[in-house]
Amino acid sequence: MSRSRTALAALAMLAAFTLAPGAAQAQPSSSAPTIKFIITHPAGGLPDTVARIVGKRMQERLNQTIVVENRSGANGGIAVNAMTSAPADGTTFVVTDGAILSINPQLYPKLPYNPNDVAPIAALATAPLFLAVHPSVPVATMPEFITHVKANPGKYNIGSSGVGSIHHISLEALKSGLGLQISHIPYKGTGEAVPALLGGHVQMLFSAYPSLAGAAGTKRITLLATNGLTRSAQAPELPAISEFIPGFSYAPFVGIYARVGTPPAVIEKISAEAMAIVKEPEIIKQLAKVGVEPIGGGAAEFRKLLDGEIDRVAKVVKAANIKVE
């Protein structure tokens, strides 16, 4: 696309953003360019769920069509490559977690995208993971867990949703931070890892609250703590692991990313809309139902979150010598 066409597209975007007070309930304008949210995960996953909740509300507020497109594969690379290959005209974004900038560049020698082409513009929400144990582990609290596992080195297995996943990073940080000897068993996603825990094939794992709450309610597993920096509103009675390992913070967060070079005015508007949306009471309720807690941070706040995650992940990857094949 030529510079003149890109500029015209950006102007059209900005014109679409200038709406009358009652426009939020109107049908999307046919003259405004369609906004595309590309998702790195399949439908139903964390980024997809957040993108659909936020995208629907943003469409109403902007009176502009927003399409959610799932392009999973290559650890998010397919989706990010699609965005960075599209014109930087403010119509194509990626909605995903921080792994595309914090984990992938540290584990994969070659990526289908250049991380320097990706600009984080809005932090939407976080979904803390919870440490759960099978009843075969005779503990009910985090202090009991620490004492018991230390007294039984190598006795237990801990599952994850895959090598290099934030679940894996969390468990390696837990092991090193507390000096625990636990064997890692990777699975292909939460859909395999949680049943493995319920069946006793592994005795512990990290997973999102919705995937564990039912089993915890029927005493098939015990929840011990969250991997977020602070306690979670989903289960405030449970401690954060940071209360035992200072600075422990590995809860995945979802945000909106743009291609570098996207018009600043468009980025600022999308960021402002996203921050406003995740603070709406009804949106907070919808997110809570799927185990997600709002953040509502702009580009600077999002960049700060990512920089912190990059540093923490780098230390874990090096200490645990994590490699992907």
Coordinates of C-alpha atoms in Angstrom, one line a residue:
M1 CA 0.0 0.0 0.0
S2 CA 1.4 3.5 -0.9
R3 CA 1.9 6.1 1.7
S4 CA -1.0 8.1 0.4
R5 CA -3.4 5.2 0.6
T6 CA -2.1 4.4 4.1
A7 CA -2.7 7.9 5.2
L8 CA -6.2 7.9 3.8
A9 CA -7.0 4.6 5.6
A10 CA -5.8 6.2 8.8
L11 CA -7.9 9.3 8.3
A12 CA -10.9 7.0 7.7
M13 CA -10.2 5.2 11.0
L14 CA -10.0 8.5 12.9
A15 CA -13.2 9.7 11.2
A16 CA -15.0 6.6 12.3
F17 CA -13.8 7.2 15.9
T18 CA -15.6 10.6 16.1
L19 CA -19.1 9.4 16.9
A20 CA -22.3 11.0 18.1
P21 CA -23.3 10.1 21.7
G22 CA -25.9 7.7 20.6
A23 CA -23.9 5.9 18.0
A24 CA -22.8 3.1 20.3
Q25 CA -26.1 1.3 19.8
A26 CA -26.2 1.7 16.0
Q27 CA -25.3 -0.8 13.4
P28 CA -21.6 -0.7 12.4
S29 CA -21.0 1.9 9.7
S30 CA -20.6 0.4 6.3
S31 CA -18.2 3.2 5.2
A32 CA -15.7 2.7 8.1
P33 CA -12.9 0.2 7.6
T34 CA -13.2 -3.1 9.3
I35 CA -10.9 -3.7 12.3
K36 CA -9.4 -7.2 12.5
F37 CA -8.3 -8.8 15.8
I38 CA -6.1 -11.7 14.9
I39 CA -5.8 -14.3 17.7
T40 CA -2.8 -16.6 18.3
H41 CA -4.9 -19.4 19.9
P42 CA -7.9 -21.5 18.8
A43 CA -11.5 -20.4 19.6
G44 CA -12.3 -20.8 23.3
G45 CA -8.8 -20.1 24.5
L46 CA -7.9 -17.2 26.8
P47 CA -6.9 -14.7 24.2
D48 CA -9.9 -15.6 22.0
T49 CA -12.3 -15.2 24.9
V50 CA -11.0 -11.8 26.0
A51 CA -10.8 -10.6 22.4
R52 CA -14.5 -11.5 21.7
I53 CA -15.7 -9.9 24.9
V54 CA -13.7 -6.7 24.4
G55 CA -14.2 -6.7 20.6
K56 CA -18.0 -6.9 20.8
R57 CA -18.1 -4.0 23.2
M58 CA -15.6 -1.9 21.1
Q59 CA -17.7 -2.5 18.0
E60 CA -20.7 -1.1 19.8
R61 CA -18.8 2.0 21.1
L62 CA -17.1 2.7 17.8
N63 CA -20.0 1.9 15.5
Q64 CA -17.4 0.0 13.5
T65 CA -17.2 -3.7 12.5
I66 CA -14.6 -5.7 14.4
V67 CA -13.7 -9.2 13.1
V68 CA -12.0 -11.8 15.3
E69 CA -9.9 -14.2 13.3
N70 CA -8.2 -17.2 14.8
R71 CA -4.8 -18.1 13.3
S72 CA -3.2 -20.5 15.7
G73 CA 0.1 -22.3 15.1
A74 CA 3.9 -21.8 15.4
N75 CA 3.5 -20.6 19.0
G76 CA 1.6 -17.5 17.9
G77 CA 4.0 -16.9 15.0
I78 CA 1.3 -17.4 12.3
A79 CA -0.9 -14.7 13.8
V80 CA 1.8 -12.2 14.5
N81 CA 3.3 -12.7 11.0
A82 CA -0.1 -12.0 9.5
M83 CA -0.3 -8.7 11.4
T84 CA 3.3 -7.6 10.7
S85 CA 2.8 -8.4 7.0
A86 CA -0.4 -6.3 6.7
P87 CA -0.3 -2.6 6.0
A88 CA 0.4 -0.4 9.1
D89 CA -2.9 1.4 8.6
G90 CA -4.5 0.8 11.9
T91 CA -6.9 -1.9 10.8
T92 CA -5.1 -5.1 11.9
F93 CA -4.1 -6.0 15.4
V94 CA -3.1 -9.1 17.4
V95 CA -4.7 -10.0 20.7
T96 CA -2.7 -12.5 22.7
D97 CA -0.7 -13.0 25.8
G98 CA 2.9 -11.8 26.4
A99 CA 4.6 -15.0 25.2
I100 CA 5.1 -13.6 21.7
L101 CA 7.6 -11.1 23.1
S102 CA 8.6 -12.6 26.5
I103 CA 9.0 -16.3 25.9
N104 CA 9.2 -17.1 22.1
P105 CA 12.3 -14.9 21.4
Q106 CA 14.1 -16.7 24.3
L107 CA 13.3 -20.2 23.3
Y108 CA 13.2 -20.3 19.5
P109 CA 16.3 -19.4 17.4
K110 CA 14.1 -18.5 14.4
L111 CA 10.7 -16.9 14.5
P112 CA 8.2 -16.2 11.6
Y113 CA 8.1 -12.6 12.8
N114 CA 10.5 -9.9 14.0
P115 CA 9.7 -9.0 17.6
N116 CA 10.9 -5.4 16.8
D117 CA 7.9 -5.1 14.5
V118 CA 5.4 -5.6 17.3
A119 CA 4.2 -2.8 19.4
P120 CA 2.2 -3.5 22.6
I121 CA -0.6 -0.9 22.8
A122 CA -3.1 -2.0 25.5
A123 CA -3.0 -4.4 28.4
L124 CA -6.5 -5.8 28.8
A125 CA -6.6 -8.5 31.5
T126 CA -4.8 -11.1 33.4
A127 CA -5.7 -14.8 34.1
P128 CA -3.7 -16.0 37.1
L129 CA -2.9 -19.7 37.2
F130 CA -3.5 -21.8 40.4
L131 CA -1.3 -24.4 41.8
A132 CA -3.4 -27.6 42.3
V133 CA -2.5 -30.9 43.8
H134 CA -4.0 -34.4 43.6
P135 CA -5.4 -35.9 46.9
S136 CA -2.4 -38.3 46.9
V137 CA -0.3 -35.4 48.0
P138 CA -1.3 -35.1 51.7
V139 CA -1.4 -31.3 52.1
A140 CA -4.0 -28.6 52.4
T141 CA -2.0 -25.4 52.5
M142 CA 1.0 -23.9 50.8
P143 CA 3.3 -24.2 53.8
E144 CA 2.3 -27.8 54.2
F145 CA 3.1 -28.3 50.5
I146 CA 6.5 -26.8 50.8
T147 CA 7.4 -28.9 53.8
H148 CA 6.1 -32.1 52.4
V149 CA 7.6 -31.9 48.9
K150 CA 11.0 -30.9 50.4
A151 CA 10.8 -34.0 52.6
N152 CA 10.0 -36.2 49.6
P153 CA 12.5 -35.2 46.8
G154 CA 11.7 -36.7 43.4
K155 CA 8.5 -38.4 44.6
Y156 CA 6.1 -36.3 42.6
N157 CA 5.4 -35.3 39.0
I158 CA 4.1 -31.9 37.9
G159 CA 2.3 -31.4 34.6
S160 CA 2.2 -28.5 32.3
S161 CA 0.5 -27.5 29.0
G162 CA 3.7 -27.8 27.1
V163 CA 7.5 -27.1 27.2
G164 CA 8.0 -23.4 27.2
S165 CA 4.4 -22.5 28.2
I166 CA 3.8 -20.0 31.0
H167 CA 2.6 -23.0 33.0
H168 CA 6.0 -24.6 32.5
I169 CA 7.8 -21.4 33.3
S170 CA 5.7 -21.0 36.5
L171 CA 6.5 -24.5 37.8
E172 CA 10.3 -24.1 37.1
A173 CA 10.2 -20.8 38.9
L174 CA 8.4 -22.6 41.8
K175 CA 11.0 -25.4 41.9
S176 CA 14.0 -23.2 41.8
G177 CA 12.5 -20.6 44.2
L178 CA 11.8 -23.2 46.9
G179 CA 14.5 -25.7 46.1
L180 CA 12.0 -28.5 45.2
Q181 CA 12.8 -31.7 43.3
I182 CA 9.8 -32.4 41.1
S183 CA 9.7 -34.1 37.7
H184 CA 8.1 -32.1 34.8
I185 CA 5.7 -33.9 32.5
P186 CA 4.6 -31.8 29.5
Y187 CA 1.3 -32.3 27.8
K188 CA -0.3 -30.8 24.7
G189 CA -2.4 -28.1 26.3
T190 CA -4.6 -27.8 29.3
G191 CA -7.1 -30.2 27.8
E192 CA -4.6 -33.0 28.4
A193 CA -2.9 -31.7 31.5
V194 CA -5.9 -31.2 33.8
P195 CA -7.4 -34.7 33.1
A196 CA -3.9 -36.1 33.9
L197 CA -4.0 -34.4 37.3
L198 CA -7.5 -35.7 38.0
G199 CA -6.4 -39.2 37.1
G200 CA -3.4 -39.0 39.3
H201 CA -0.9 -39.4 36.4
V202 CA 0.7 -36.2 37.7
Q203 CA 0.3 -35.0 41.2
M204 CA 0.3 -31.2 40.7
L205 CA 0.1 -28.5 38.0
F206 CA -0.7 -24.9 37.3
S207 CA -3.9 -24.1 35.5
A208 CA -6.6 -21.4 35.2
Y209 CA -9.3 -21.2 37.8
P210 CA -12.3 -22.2 35.6
S211 CA -10.5 -25.4 34.6
L212 CA -9.9 -26.4 38.3
A213 CA -12.8 -24.9 40.3
G214 CA -15.3 -27.7 39.7
A215 CA -12.8 -30.4 40.7
A216 CA -11.8 -28.4 43.7
G217 CA -15.4 -28.0 44.8
T218 CA -15.8 -31.8 44.8
K219 CA -12.5 -32.4 46.6
R220 CA -10.9 -34.2 43.7
I221 CA -8.0 -31.7 43.8
T222 CA -6.8 -29.0 46.3
L223 CA -6.0 -25.5 45.3
L224 CA -3.0 -24.0 47.1
A225 CA -1.9 -20.7 45.7
T226 CA -1.9 -18.4 42.6
N227 CA 1.1 -17.5 40.4
G228 CA 0.1 -13.8 40.3
L229 CA 2.0 -11.2 42.1
T230 CA -1.0 -10.6 44.5
R231 CA -3.9 -12.7 45.6
S232 CA -6.7 -13.3 43.0
A233 CA -10.2 -12.0 43.4
Q234 CA -11.4 -15.4 42.1
A235 CA -10.1 -17.1 45.3
P236 CA -8.9 -14.4 47.7
E237 CA -8.5 -16.9 50.5
L238 CA -5.6 -18.5 48.7
P239 CA -2.1 -16.9 49.0
A240 CA 0.0 -15.7 46.1
I241 CA 3.2 -17.7 45.7
S242 CA 5.0 -14.3 46.0
E243 CA 4.2 -14.5 49.7
F244 CA 6.7 -17.3 49.8
I245 CA 9.0 -16.4 46.9
P246 CA 9.3 -12.6 46.8
G247 CA 8.7 -11.2 43.3
F248 CA 7.1 -14.4 42.0
S249 CA 4.8 -13.2 39.2
Y250 CA 3.9 -15.4 36.2
A251 CA 0.2 -14.8 35.6
P252 CA -0.4 -14.5 31.9
F253 CA -1.9 -11.3 30.7
V254 CA -3.7 -10.5 27.4
G255 CA -3.3 -7.4 25.4
I256 CA -3.6 -5.7 22.1
Y257 CA -0.6 -5.4 19.8
A258 CA -0.1 -3.3 16.6
R259 CA 2.4 -3.3 13.9
V260 CA 5.2 -0.8 14.4
G261 CA 4.4 2.2 12.2
T262 CA 0.7 2.2 12.9
P263 CA -0.5 5.9 13.1
P264 CA -0.1 7.1 16.7
A265 CA -3.6 8.7 16.8
V266 CA -5.2 5.3 15.9
I267 CA -3.1 3.5 18.5
E268 CA -4.0 6.1 21.2
K269 CA -7.7 5.7 20.4
I270 CA -7.8 1.9 20.4
S271 CA -5.8 2.0 23.6
A272 CA -8.1 4.5 25.3
E273 CA -11.2 2.5 24.2
A274 CA -9.8 -0.8 25.5
M275 CA -8.9 0.7 28.8
A276 CA -12.4 2.2 29.2
I277 CA -14.1 -1.1 28.2
V278 CA -12.4 -3.3 30.7
K279 CA -13.4 -1.0 33.5
E280 CA -17.1 -1.3 32.7
P281 CA -19.0 -3.3 35.4
E282 CA -20.7 -5.6 32.9
I283 CA -17.4 -6.4 31.1
I284 CA -15.8 -7.1 34.5
K285 CA -18.6 -9.6 35.2
Q286 CA -18.2 -11.3 31.8
L287 CA -14.4 -11.6 32.3
A288 CA -14.8 -12.9 35.8
K289 CA -17.0 -15.8 34.6
V290 CA -14.1 -17.1 32.5
G291 CA -11.4 -16.5 35.2
V292 CA -10.0 -13.3 33.9
E293 CA -9.3 -10.1 35.8
P294 CA -9.1 -6.7 34.1
I295 CA -5.9 -4.6 33.9
G296 CA -6.7 -1.6 31.7
G297 CA -3.2 -0.3 31.0
G298 CA -2.1 1.8 28.0
A299 CA 1.0 1.3 25.8
A300 CA 3.5 2.5 28.5
E301 CA 2.0 0.3 31.2
F302 CA 1.8 -2.7 28.9
R303 CA 5.5 -2.2 27.9
K304 CA 6.4 -2.1 31.5
L305 CA 4.5 -5.4 32.2
L306 CA 6.2 -7.1 29.3
D307 CA 9.7 -5.9 30.3
G308 CA 9.2 -7.3 33.7
E309 CA 8.0 -10.6 32.3
I310 CA 10.9 -10.8 29.8
D311 CA 13.4 -10.4 32.7
R312 CA 11.7 -13.0 34.9
V313 CA 11.3 -15.5 32.1
A314 CA 14.9 -15.1 31.0
K315 CA 16.1 -16.0 34.5
V316 CA 13.9 -19.1 34.6
V317 CA 14.9 -20.3 31.1
K318 CA 18.6 -20.0 32.0
A319 CA 18.3 -21.6 35.4
A320 CA 16.2 -24.5 34.3
N321 CA 18.0 -24.8 30.9
I322 CA 14.6 -25.0 29.1
K323 CA 15.0 -26.0 25.5
V324 CA 12.4 -26.7 22.7
E325 CA 13.0 -29.1 19.9

